CSV table of N, CA and C and ligand atoms in Angstrom, one decimal:
chain,number,residue,atom,x,y,z
A,1,MET,N,-17.0,-2.9,18.8
A,1,MET,CA,-15.9,-3.5,19.6
A,1,MET,C,-16.5,-4.2,20.8
A,2,GLN,N,-16.3,-5.5,20.9
A,2,GLN,CA,-16.8,-6.2,22.1
A,2,GLN,C,-15.6,-6.3,23.1
A,3,ILE,N,-15.8,-5.9,24.4
A,3,ILE,CA,-14.7,-6.1,25.4
A,3,ILE,C,-14.5,-7.6,25.7
A,4,LYS,N,-15.6,-8.2,25.8
A,4,LYS,CA,-15.5,-9.7,26.2
A,4,LYS,C,-14.5,-10.4,25.3
A,5,ASN,N,-13.6,-11.1,25.8
A,5,ASN,CA,-12.5,-11.9,25.1
A,5,ASN,C,-11.6,-11.0,24.3
A,6,SER,N,-11.6,-9.8,24.5
A,6,SER,CA,-10.6,-8.9,23.8
A,6,SER,C,-9.2,-9.0,24.6
A,7,VAL,N,-8.2,-8.6,23.9
A,7,VAL,CA,-6.9,-8.5,24.5
A,7,VAL,C,-6.5,-7.0,24.4
A,8,ALA,N,-6.5,-6.4,25.6
A,8,ALA,CA,-6.3,-5.0,25.7
A,8,ALA,C,-5.0,-4.6,26.2
A,9,LEU,N,-4.5,-3.4,25.8
A,9,LEU,CA,-3.2,-2.9,26.3
A,9,LEU,C,-3.6,-1.4,26.7
A,10,VAL,N,-3.3,-1.1,28.1
A,10,VAL,CA,-3.6,0.2,28.6
A,10,VAL,C,-2.3,0.9,29.0
A,11,THR,N,-2.1,2.0,28.4
A,11,THR,CA,-0.8,2.8,28.8
A,11,THR,C,-1.1,3.7,30.0
A,12,GLY,N,-0.1,3.9,30.8
A,12,GLY,CA,-0.4,4.7,32.0
A,12,GLY,C,-1.4,3.9,33.0
A,13,ALA,N,-1.1,2.7,33.1
A,13,ALA,CA,-2.1,1.8,33.8
A,13,ALA,C,-1.9,1.7,35.3
A,14,ASN,N,-0.9,2.4,35.9
A,14,ASN,CA,-0.6,2.2,37.3
A,14,ASN,C,-1.4,3.2,38.2
A,15,ARG,N,-2.0,4.2,37.7
A,15,ARG,CA,-2.7,5.1,38.5
A,15,ARG,C,-3.8,5.9,37.7
A,16,GLY,N,-4.5,6.7,38.5
A,16,GLY,CA,-5.5,7.6,37.8
A,16,GLY,C,-6.5,6.8,36.9
A,17,VAL,N,-6.9,7.3,35.8
A,17,VAL,CA,-7.9,6.8,35.0
A,17,VAL,C,-7.4,5.4,34.4
A,18,GLY,N,-6.1,5.2,34.2
A,18,GLY,CA,-5.6,4.0,33.6
A,18,GLY,C,-5.9,2.8,34.6
A,19,ARG,N,-5.8,3.0,35.9
A,19,ARG,CA,-6.1,1.9,36.8
A,19,ARG,C,-7.6,1.4,36.6
A,20,HIS,N,-8.5,2.4,36.4
A,20,HIS,CA,-9.9,2.1,36.2
A,20,HIS,C,-10.2,1.4,35.0
A,21,TYR,N,-9.4,1.8,34.0
A,21,TYR,CA,-9.5,1.0,32.7
A,21,TYR,C,-9.3,-0.4,32.9
A,22,VAL,N,-8.2,-0.7,33.5
A,22,VAL,CA,-7.8,-2.1,33.7
A,22,VAL,C,-8.9,-2.9,34.5
A,23,ALA,N,-9.4,-2.2,35.6
A,23,ALA,CA,-10.4,-2.9,36.5
A,23,ALA,C,-11.7,-3.1,35.7
A,24,GLN,N,-12.0,-2.1,34.9
A,24,GLN,CA,-13.3,-2.3,34.1
A,24,GLN,C,-13.1,-3.3,32.9
A,25,LEU,N,-12.0,-3.3,32.3
A,25,LEU,CA,-11.8,-4.3,31.3
A,25,LEU,C,-11.9,-5.7,31.8
A,26,LEU,N,-11.3,-5.9,33.1
A,26,LEU,CA,-11.4,-7.3,33.7
A,26,LEU,C,-12.9,-7.5,34.0
A,27,GLU,N,-13.6,-6.6,34.5
A,27,GLU,CA,-15.0,-6.8,34.9
A,27,GLU,C,-15.8,-7.1,33.7
A,28,LYS,N,-15.5,-6.6,32.5
A,28,LYS,CA,-16.3,-6.7,31.4
A,28,LYS,C,-15.9,-7.9,30.6
A,29,GLY,N,-14.9,-8.7,31.0
A,29,GLY,CA,-14.6,-10.0,30.5
A,29,GLY,C,-13.5,-10.0,29.4
A,30,ALA,N,-12.6,-9.0,29.5
A,30,ALA,CA,-11.4,-9.1,28.6
A,30,ALA,C,-10.6,-10.3,28.9
A,31,ALA,N,-10.0,-11.0,27.8
A,31,ALA,CA,-9.3,-12.3,28.1
A,31,ALA,C,-8.0,-12.0,28.7
A,32,LYS,N,-7.4,-10.8,28.3
A,32,LYS,CA,-6.1,-10.4,28.9
A,32,LYS,C,-6.0,-8.9,28.9
A,33,VAL,N,-5.3,-8.4,29.9
A,33,VAL,CA,-5.1,-6.9,29.9
A,33,VAL,C,-3.6,-6.7,30.1
A,34,TYR,N,-2.9,-6.2,29.1
A,34,TYR,CA,-1.5,-5.7,29.3
A,34,TYR,C,-1.6,-4.3,30.0
A,35,ALA,N,-1.1,-4.3,31.2
A,35,ALA,CA,-1.0,-3.0,32.0
A,35,ALA,C,0.3,-2.5,31.9
A,36,ALA,N,0.5,-1.3,31.3
A,36,ALA,CA,1.8,-0.8,30.9
A,36,ALA,C,2.1,0.5,31.7
A,37,ALA,N,3.2,0.6,32.3
A,37,ALA,CA,3.7,1.8,33.0
A,37,ALA,C,5.2,2.0,33.0
A,38,ARG,N,5.6,3.2,33.2
A,38,ARG,CA,7.0,3.4,33.1
A,38,ARG,C,7.8,2.6,34.1
A,39,ASN,N,7.2,2.5,35.4
A,39,ASN,CA,7.9,1.7,36.4
A,39,ASN,C,7.0,0.5,36.7
A,40,VAL,N,7.5,-0.6,36.2
A,40,VAL,CA,6.7,-1.9,36.4
A,40,VAL,C,6.4,-2.2,37.8
A,41,ASP,N,7.2,-1.8,38.7
A,41,ASP,CA,7.0,-2.1,40.2
A,41,ASP,C,5.6,-1.4,40.6
A,42,THR,N,5.2,-0.4,40.0
A,42,THR,CA,4.0,0.3,40.4
A,42,THR,C,2.7,-0.4,39.9
A,43,LEU,N,2.8,-1.5,39.3
A,43,LEU,CA,1.7,-2.2,38.8
A,43,LEU,C,1.2,-3.3,39.6
A,44,ALA,N,1.9,-3.6,40.8
A,44,ALA,CA,1.7,-4.8,41.6
A,44,ALA,C,0.2,-4.8,41.9
A,45,LYS,N,-0.4,-3.8,42.3
A,45,LYS,CA,-1.9,-3.8,42.7
A,45,LYS,C,-2.7,-4.2,41.5
A,46,MET,N,-2.3,-3.7,40.3
A,46,MET,CA,-3.1,-4.1,39.2
A,46,MET,C,-3.0,-5.5,38.9
A,47,VAL,N,-1.8,-6.1,38.9
A,47,VAL,CA,-1.6,-7.5,38.7
A,47,VAL,C,-2.4,-8.4,39.8
A,48,ALA,N,-2.5,-7.9,41.0
A,48,ALA,CA,-3.2,-8.6,42.1
A,48,ALA,C,-4.6,-8.7,41.8
A,49,LEU,N,-5.2,-7.8,40.9
A,49,LEU,CA,-6.6,-7.9,40.6
A,49,LEU,C,-7.0,-9.2,40.0
A,50,ASP,N,-6.0,-9.7,39.2
A,50,ASP,CA,-6.3,-11.0,38.5
A,50,ASP,C,-4.9,-11.4,37.8
A,51,PRO,N,-4.1,-12.1,38.6
A,51,PRO,CA,-2.7,-12.5,38.0
A,51,PRO,C,-2.8,-13.3,36.9
A,52,GLN,N,-3.9,-14.0,36.6
A,52,GLN,CA,-4.0,-14.8,35.3
A,52,GLN,C,-4.2,-14.0,34.1
A,53,ARG,N,-4.9,-12.8,34.2
A,53,ARG,CA,-5.2,-12.0,33.1
A,53,ARG,C,-4.5,-10.7,33.0
A,54,VAL,N,-3.9,-10.2,34.0
A,54,VAL,CA,-3.2,-8.9,34.0
A,54,VAL,C,-1.6,-9.2,33.8
A,55,VAL,N,-1.1,-8.6,32.7
A,55,VAL,CA,0.3,-8.8,32.4
A,55,VAL,C,1.0,-7.4,32.4
A,56,PRO,N,1.9,-7.3,33.4
A,56,PRO,CA,2.6,-6.0,33.5
A,56,PRO,C,3.7,-5.8,32.5
A,57,LEU,N,3.8,-4.6,32.0
A,57,LEU,CA,4.8,-4.3,31.0
A,57,LEU,C,5.4,-2.9,31.3
A,58,THR,N,6.7,-2.9,31.1
A,58,THR,CA,7.4,-1.6,31.2
A,58,THR,C,7.2,-0.8,29.9
A,59,LEU,N,6.7,0.4,30.0
A,59,LEU,CA,6.6,1.2,28.7
A,59,LEU,C,6.7,2.7,29.0
A,60,ASP,N,7.6,3.4,28.4
A,60,ASP,CA,7.6,4.8,28.2
A,60,ASP,C,7.2,5.1,26.9
A,61,VAL,N,6.1,5.8,26.8
A,61,VAL,CA,5.6,6.0,25.4
A,61,VAL,C,6.4,6.9,24.5
A,62,THR,N,7.4,7.7,25.2
A,62,THR,CA,8.3,8.6,24.4
A,62,THR,C,9.5,7.8,23.9
A,63,ASN,N,9.7,6.5,24.2
A,63,ASN,CA,10.8,5.8,23.8
A,63,ASN,C,10.6,4.7,22.8
A,64,SER,N,11.1,5.0,21.5
A,64,SER,CA,10.6,4.2,20.4
A,64,SER,C,11.1,2.8,20.6
A,65,ALA,N,12.3,2.7,21.2
A,65,ALA,CA,12.9,1.2,21.3
A,65,ALA,C,12.0,0.4,22.3
A,66,ILE,N,11.6,1.1,23.3
A,66,ILE,CA,10.7,0.3,24.2
A,66,ILE,C,9.3,0.1,23.5
A,67,ILE,N,8.8,1.0,22.8
A,67,ILE,CA,7.5,0.7,22.1
A,67,ILE,C,7.7,-0.5,21.3
A,68,GLU,N,8.8,-0.6,20.5
A,68,GLU,CA,9.1,-1.8,19.6
A,68,GLU,C,9.1,-3.0,20.4
A,69,ALA,N,9.8,-2.9,21.6
A,69,ALA,CA,9.9,-4.2,22.3
A,69,ALA,C,8.6,-4.6,22.9
A,70,VAL,N,7.7,-3.7,23.3
A,70,VAL,CA,6.4,-4.0,23.8
A,70,VAL,C,5.6,-4.6,22.7
A,71,ALA,N,5.6,-4.0,21.5
A,71,ALA,CA,4.8,-4.5,20.4
A,71,ALA,C,5.2,-5.9,20.1
A,72,SER,N,6.5,-6.3,20.2
A,72,SER,CA,6.9,-7.6,19.9
A,72,SER,C,6.5,-8.7,21.0
A,73,LYS,N,6.2,-8.2,22.2
A,73,LYS,CA,5.7,-9.0,23.3
A,73,LYS,C,4.2,-9.2,23.3
A,74,ALA,N,3.5,-8.2,22.8
A,74,ALA,CA,2.1,-8.1,23.0
A,74,ALA,C,1.4,-8.2,21.6
A,75,GLU,N,1.8,-9.4,20.9
A,75,GLU,CA,1.3,-9.5,19.5
A,75,GLU,C,-0.2,-10.0,19.4
A,76,ASP,N,-0.8,-10.1,20.5
A,76,ASP,CA,-2.2,-10.6,20.5
A,76,ASP,C,-3.2,-9.5,20.8
A,77,VAL,N,-2.8,-8.2,20.8
A,77,VAL,CA,-3.6,-7.1,21.2
A,77,VAL,C,-4.7,-6.9,20.2
A,78,THR,N,-5.9,-6.7,20.6
A,78,THR,CA,-7.0,-6.2,19.8
A,78,THR,C,-7.6,-4.9,20.2
A,79,LEU,N,-7.2,-4.4,21.3
A,79,LEU,CA,-7.7,-3.1,21.9
A,79,LEU,C,-6.6,-2.3,22.5
A,80,LEU,N,-6.2,-1.2,21.9
A,80,LEU,CA,-5.1,-0.3,22.5
A,80,LEU,C,-5.8,0.9,23.1
A,81,ILE,N,-5.6,1.1,24.4
A,81,ILE,CA,-6.0,2.3,25.1
A,81,ILE,C,-4.9,3.2,25.3
A,82,ASN,N,-4.8,4.2,24.6
A,82,ASN,CA,-3.8,5.3,24.8
A,82,ASN,C,-4.3,6.3,25.8
A,83,ASN,N,-3.9,5.8,27.1
A,83,ASN,CA,-4.4,6.7,28.3
A,83,ASN,C,-3.3,7.5,28.9
A,84,ALA,N,-2.0,7.1,28.8
A,84,ALA,CA,-0.9,7.9,29.3
A,84,ALA,C,-1.0,9.4,28.9
A,85,GLY,N,-0.7,10.3,29.8
A,85,GLY,CA,-0.9,11.7,29.6
A,85,GLY,C,0.1,12.5,30.4
A,86,SER,N,0.4,13.7,29.9
A,86,SER,CA,1.3,14.6,30.7
A,86,SER,C,0.5,16.0,30.7
A,87,LEU,N,0.5,16.6,31.8
A,87,LEU,CA,-0.1,17.9,32.0
A,87,LEU,C,0.9,18.8,32.8
A,88,THR,N,1.5,19.8,32.1
A,88,THR,CA,2.3,20.7,32.7
A,88,THR,C,1.6,22.1,32.7
A,89,PHE,N,1.8,22.9,33.7
A,89,PHE,CA,1.1,24.1,33.8
A,89,PHE,C,2.0,25.2,33.2
A,90,GLY,N,1.3,26.2,32.6
A,90,GLY,CA,2.0,27.4,32.1
A,90,GLY,C,1.2,27.9,30.9
A,91,GLY,N,1.2,29.3,30.8
A,91,GLY,CA,0.6,29.9,29.7
A,91,GLY,C,1.6,30.0,28.5
A,92,ALA,N,0.8,30.3,27.4
A,92,ALA,CA,1.7,30.3,26.1
A,92,ALA,C,2.9,31.3,26.1
A,93,LEU,N,2.7,32.4,26.9
A,93,LEU,CA,3.7,33.4,26.9
A,93,LEU,C,4.9,33.2,27.9
A,94,ASP,N,4.6,32.2,28.8
A,94,ASP,CA,5.7,32.0,29.8
A,94,ASP,C,6.1,30.6,30.0
A,95,VAL,N,5.4,29.6,29.5
A,95,VAL,CA,5.8,28.3,29.7
A,95,VAL,C,7.2,27.9,29.1
A,96,THR,N,7.9,27.0,29.7
A,96,THR,CA,9.3,26.7,29.2
A,96,THR,C,9.1,25.8,28.0
A,97,GLU,N,10.1,25.8,27.1
A,97,GLU,CA,10.2,25.0,26.0
A,97,GLU,C,10.2,23.4,26.4
A,98,ALA,N,10.8,23.2,27.5
A,98,ALA,CA,10.9,21.8,28.0
A,98,ALA,C,9.6,21.3,28.4
A,99,LYS,N,8.7,22.1,29.1
A,99,LYS,CA,7.4,21.7,29.4
A,99,LYS,C,6.5,21.5,28.2
A,100,LEU,N,6.6,22.4,27.2
A,100,LEU,CA,5.8,22.2,25.9
A,100,LEU,C,6.3,20.9,25.3
A,101,ALA,N,7.6,20.7,25.3
A,101,ALA,CA,8.1,19.5,24.5
A,101,ALA,C,7.6,18.2,25.3
A,102,LYS,N,7.6,18.2,26.7
A,102,LYS,CA,7.2,17.1,27.4
A,102,LYS,C,5.8,16.7,27.1
A,103,ASP,N,4.8,17.7,27.1
A,103,ASP,CA,3.5,17.4,26.9
A,103,ASP,C,3.3,16.9,25.4
A,104,MET,N,4.0,17.5,24.5
A,104,MET,CA,3.8,17.1,23.1
A,104,MET,C,4.3,15.7,23.0
A,105,ALA,N,5.5,15.4,23.6
A,105,ALA,CA,6.1,14.1,23.4
A,105,ALA,C,5.2,12.9,23.9
A,106,VAL,N,4.5,13.2,25.0
A,106,VAL,CA,3.7,12.1,25.6
A,106,VAL,C,2.3,12.1,24.9
A,107,ASN,N,1.6,13.2,24.8
A,107,ASN,CA,0.3,13.3,24.5
A,107,ASN,C,0.0,13.2,23.0
A,108,ASN,N,0.9,13.6,22.2
A,108,ASN,CA,0.8,13.5,20.7
A,108,ASN,C,1.7,12.4,20.2
A,109,ASP,N,3.0,12.7,20.3
A,109,ASP,CA,4.0,11.8,19.6
A,109,ASP,C,3.9,10.3,20.2
A,110,GLY,N,3.7,10.2,21.5
A,110,GLY,CA,3.7,8.9,22.1
A,110,GLY,C,2.4,8.1,21.6
A,111,LEU,N,1.3,8.8,21.6
A,111,LEU,CA,0.1,8.3,21.2
A,111,LEU,C,0.1,7.8,19.8
A,112,ARG,N,0.7,8.7,19.0
A,112,ARG,CA,0.8,8.4,17.6
A,112,ARG,C,1.7,7.1,17.4
A,113,ASP,N,2.9,7.2,18.0
A,113,ASP,CA,3.9,6.0,17.8
A,113,ASP,C,3.3,4.7,18.3
A,114,MET,N,2.5,4.8,19.4
A,114,MET,CA,1.9,3.5,19.9
A,114,MET,C,0.8,3.1,18.9
A,115,THR,N,0.1,4.0,18.3
A,115,THR,CA,-1.0,3.6,17.3
A,115,THR,C,-0.3,3.0,16.1
A,116,ARG,N,0.8,3.7,15.7
A,116,ARG,CA,1.5,3.1,14.5
A,116,ARG,C,2.0,1.6,14.8
A,117,ALA,N,2.5,1.5,16.0
A,117,ALA,CA,3.1,0.2,16.3
A,117,ALA,C,2.0,-0.9,16.4
A,118,PHE,N,0.8,-0.5,16.9
A,118,PHE,CA,-0.2,-1.6,17.2
A,118,PHE,C,-1.3,-1.7,16.2
A,119,THR,N,-1.4,-0.7,15.2
A,119,THR,CA,-2.4,-0.9,14.2
A,119,THR,C,-2.2,-2.2,13.4
A,120,PRO,N,-1.0,-2.5,12.9
A,120,PRO,CA,-0.9,-3.6,12.2
A,120,PRO,C,-1.1,-5.0,13.0
A,121,ILE,N,-0.8,-4.9,14.3
A,121,ILE,CA,-1.0,-6.0,15.2
A,121,ILE,C,-2.6,-6.2,15.3
A,122,ILE,N,-3.3,-5.1,15.6
A,122,ILE,CA,-4.8,-5.3,15.7
A,122,ILE,C,-5.4,-5.8,14.4
A,123,GLU,N,-4.9,-5.3,13.3
A,123,GLU,CA,-5.4,-5.7,12.0
A,123,GLU,C,-5.2,-7.2,11.8
A,124,ALA,N,-3.9,-7.6,12.1
A,124,ALA,CA,-3.6,-9.0,11.9
A,124,ALA,C,-4.4,-9.9,12.8
A,125,ASN,N,-4.9,-9.4,13.9
A,125,ASN,CA,-5.7,-10.3,14.8
A,125,ASN,C,-7.2,-10.1,14.5
A,126,GLY,N,-7.5,-9.6,13.4
A,126,GLY,CA,-8.9,-9.6,12.9
A,126,GLY,C,-9.6,-8.3,13.2
A,127,GLY,N,-8.9,-7.3,13.5
A,127,GLY,CA,-9.6,-5.9,13.9
A,127,GLY,C,-9.9,-5.8,15.3
A,128,GLY,N,-10.1,-4.5,15.6
A,128,GLY,CA,-10.5,-4.2,17.0
A,128,GLY,C,-10.6,-2.6,17.1
A,129,ALA,N,-9.9,-2.1,18.0
A,129,ALA,CA,-10.0,-0.6,18.2
A,129,ALA,C,-8.9,0.1,18.9
A,130,VAL,N,-8.8,1.3,18.7
A,130,VAL,CA,-7.8,2.1,19.4
A,130,VAL,C,-8.7,3.2,20.1
A,131,VAL,N,-8.5,3.4,21.4
A,131,VAL,CA,-9.1,4.4,22.2
A,131,VAL,C,-8.1,5.5,22.6
A,132,ASN,N,-8.3,6.7,22.2
A,132,ASN,CA,-7.3,7.8,22.6
A,132,ASN,C,-8.0,8.7,23.6
A,133,MET,N,-7.3,8.8,24.8
A,133,MET,CA,-7.8,9.6,25.9
A,133,MET,C,-7.5,11.1,25.6
A,134,LEU,N,-8.4,11.8,25.0
A,134,LEU,CA,-8.2,13.2,24.8
A,134,LEU,C,-8.8,14.0,26.0
A,135,THR,N,-9.4,15.1,25.6
A,135,THR,CA,-9.9,15.9,26.8
A,135,THR,C,-10.8,17.1,26.1
A,136,LEU,N,-11.6,17.6,26.9
A,136,LEU,CA,-12.3,18.8,26.5
A,136,LEU,C,-11.4,19.9,25.9
A,137,LEU,N,-10.2,19.9,26.6
A,137,LEU,CA,-9.2,20.9,26.4
A,137,LEU,C,-8.4,20.6,24.9
A,138,SER,N,-8.8,19.5,24.3
A,138,SER,CA,-8.4,19.3,23.0
A,138,SER,C,-9.1,20.3,22.1
A,139,PHE,N,-10.2,20.7,22.5
A,139,PHE,CA,-11.2,21.5,21.6
A,139,PHE,C,-11.3,22.9,22.0
A,140,VAL,N,-11.0,23.2,23.4
A,140,VAL,CA,-11.2,24.5,23.9
A,140,VAL,C,-10.0,24.9,24.6
A,141,SER,N,-9.4,26.1,24.2
A,141,SER,CA,-8.1,26.5,24.8
A,141,SER,C,-8.5,27.1,26.2
A,142,ALA,N,-7.6,26.9,27.1
A,142,ALA,CA,-7.7,27.5,28.5
A,142,ALA,C,-6.4,28.0,28.9
A,143,PRO,N,-6.5,29.1,29.7
A,143,PRO,CA,-5.3,29.9,30.1
A,143,PRO,C,-4.5,28.9,31.0
A,144,GLY,N,-3.2,28.9,31.0
A,144,GLY,CA,-2.3,28.1,31.9
A,144,GLY,C,-2.1,26.7,31.5
A,145,PHE,N,-2.7,26.3,30.3
A,145,PHE,CA,-2.5,24.8,29.8
A,145,PHE,C,-1.9,24.9,28.4
A,146,ALA,N,-1.0,25.7,28.1
A,146,ALA,CA,-0.5,25.8,26.7
A,146,ALA,C,0.0,24.5,26.1
A,147,GLY,N,0.8,23.8,26.9
A,147,GLY,CA,1.3,22.6,26.4
A,147,GLY,C,0.3,21.5,26.2
A,148,TYR,N,-0.6,21.4,27.2
A,148,TYR,CA,-1.6,20.4,27.2
A,148,TYR,C,-2.6,20.7,26.1
A,149,ASN,N,-3.1,22.0,26.0
A,149,ASN,CA,-4.0,22.3,24.9
A,149,ASN,C,-3.4,21.9,23.6
A,150,ALA,N,-2.1,22.4,23.2
A,150,ALA,CA,-1.6,22.1,21.9
A,150,ALA,C,-1.4,20.7,21.6
A,151,SER,N,-0.9,19.9,22.7
A,151,SER,CA,-0.5,18.5,22.4
A,151,SER,C,-1.9,17.6,22.3
A,152,LYS,N,-2.8,18.0,23.1
A,152,LYS,CA,-4.1,17.2,23.0
A,152,LYS,C,-4.8,17.5,21.8
A,153,ALA,N,-4.8,18.9,21.3
A,153,ALA,CA,-5.4,19.2,20.1
A,153,ALA,C,-4.7,18.5,18.9
A,154,ALA,N,-3.4,18.4,19.1
A,154,ALA,CA,-2.6,17.7,17.9
A,154,ALA,C,-3.0,16.3,17.8
A,155,ALA,N,-3.2,15.7,19.0
A,155,ALA,CA,-3.5,14.3,19.0
A,155,ALA,C,-4.9,14.1,18.4
B,201,NAP,N1,-8.3,13.1,35.1
B,201,NAP,C1,-9.1,13.9,34.3
B,201,NAP,O1,-10.0,14.7,34.9
B,201,NAP,C2,-8.9,13.8,32.8
B,201,NAP,C3,-9.8,14.6,32.0
B,201,NAP,C4,-9.7,14.6,30.7
B,201,NAP,C5,-8.7,13.7,30.1
B,201,NAP,N2,-7.8,13.1,30.9
B,201,NAP,C6,-6.8,12.3,30.2
B,201,NAP,O2,-6.9,10.9,30.8
B,201,NAP,C7,-5.6,10.4,30.8
B,201,NAP,C8,-5.3,9.8,32.3
B,201,NAP,O3,-5.5,11.0,33.1
B,201,NAP,P1,-5.2,10.9,34.7
B,201,NAP,O4,-5.9,11.9,35.4
B,201,NAP,O5,-5.4,9.5,35.1
B,201,NAP,O6,-3.6,11.3,34.7
B,201,NAP,P2,-2.5,11.0,35.8
B,201,NAP,O7,-3.1,10.6,37.1
B,201,NAP,O8,-1.6,12.2,35.8
B,201,NAP,O9,-1.8,9.7,35.2
B,201,NAP,C9,-1.0,9.9,34.0
B,201,NAP,C10,-0.4,8.5,33.6
B,201,NAP,O10,0.3,8.7,32.5
B,201,NAP,C11,1.6,8.0,32.7
B,201,NAP,N3,2.6,8.7,31.9
B,201,NAP,C12,3.0,9.9,31.9
B,201,NAP,N4,4.1,10.1,31.1
B,201,NAP,C13,4.2,8.9,30.5
B,201,NAP,C14,5.2,8.4,29.6
B,201,NAP,N5,6.2,9.1,29.0
B,201,NAP,N6,5.1,7.0,29.2
B,201,NAP,C15,4.2,6.2,29.8
B,201,NAP,N7,3.3,6.6,30.7
B,201,NAP,C16,3.3,7.9,31.1
B,201,NAP,C17,1.8,8.2,34.2
B,201,NAP,O11,2.8,7.4,34.6
B,201,NAP,P3,3.8,7.7,36.0
B,201,NAP,O12,3.0,7.2,37.2
B,201,NAP,O13,5.0,7.0,35.6
B,201,NAP,O14,4.0,9.2,36.0
B,201,NAP,C18,0.5,7.9,34.7
B,201,NAP,O15,0.3,6.5,34.8
B,201,NAP,C19,-4.6,11.5,30.4
B,201,NAP,O16,-4.3,11.3,29.0
B,201,NAP,C20,-5.3,12.7,30.6
B,201,NAP,O17,-4.9,13.8,29.8
B,201,NAP,C21,-7.9,13.1,32.3
C-alpha cells in the first residue's frame, strides 16, 4: 500500500493517535484525508493543516445510518484507518453491562461495520488497505480492562 496519492479516511481523527494519523498521511503525500469525528467542530485544527486535502466528516461508528451516509460521501477512499476506540475501566466481576456494551459497540462492532461499508468502495477503486488499531491488550488480558480486552480481542 502506497500512502502517496491515496485517499484515506481516519476515524476518531480529532484527537490522540487519530490526529497523528492525519498529519502523517498529509506528510507522506496522501491526495485526500477524510478526518472523521463525532463532533465535526473538533476537527478545525485538522482541516487547518491543509484545507485543500483534509475533508471533515461527522461520524459515530456505532450509528449505521451515519456510516451509510459517510460511505456515500467518501466513495473515493482507498485506505480506511479504523482508529476510533473506547476504553472503560472495570474488571470482569464488577464492570457494568453498559460499559462492556460501549467498548464492544465502538471497538468491535463499529470497526466491523466501517470495514463492511468501505471494503466494496476500496475494491471498486482498485484496491487498497484497511488498518485496524488494536492493542497489545487484544492478545493479553489485564485486570481492570474487561470491556477493552474483550472488544479488542473480538476485533
Ligand atoms: N494511546 C495508546 O497508548 C494506545 C495503545 C494501543 C492502542 N490504542 C488504540 O488506538 C486508538 C486511538 O487511541 P487514542 O489513545 O488516540 O484514544 P483517545 O485519545 O481516547 O481517542 C479516541 C478517539 O475515538 C473517538 N471515538 C470514541 N467513540 C467513538 C464513536 N462511537 N464514534 C466515533 N469516534 C469515536 C473519540 O472521539 P471523541 O473525541 O468524540 O470522544 C476519539 O477521537 C484506539 O483504538 C485505541 O484503543 C491506543
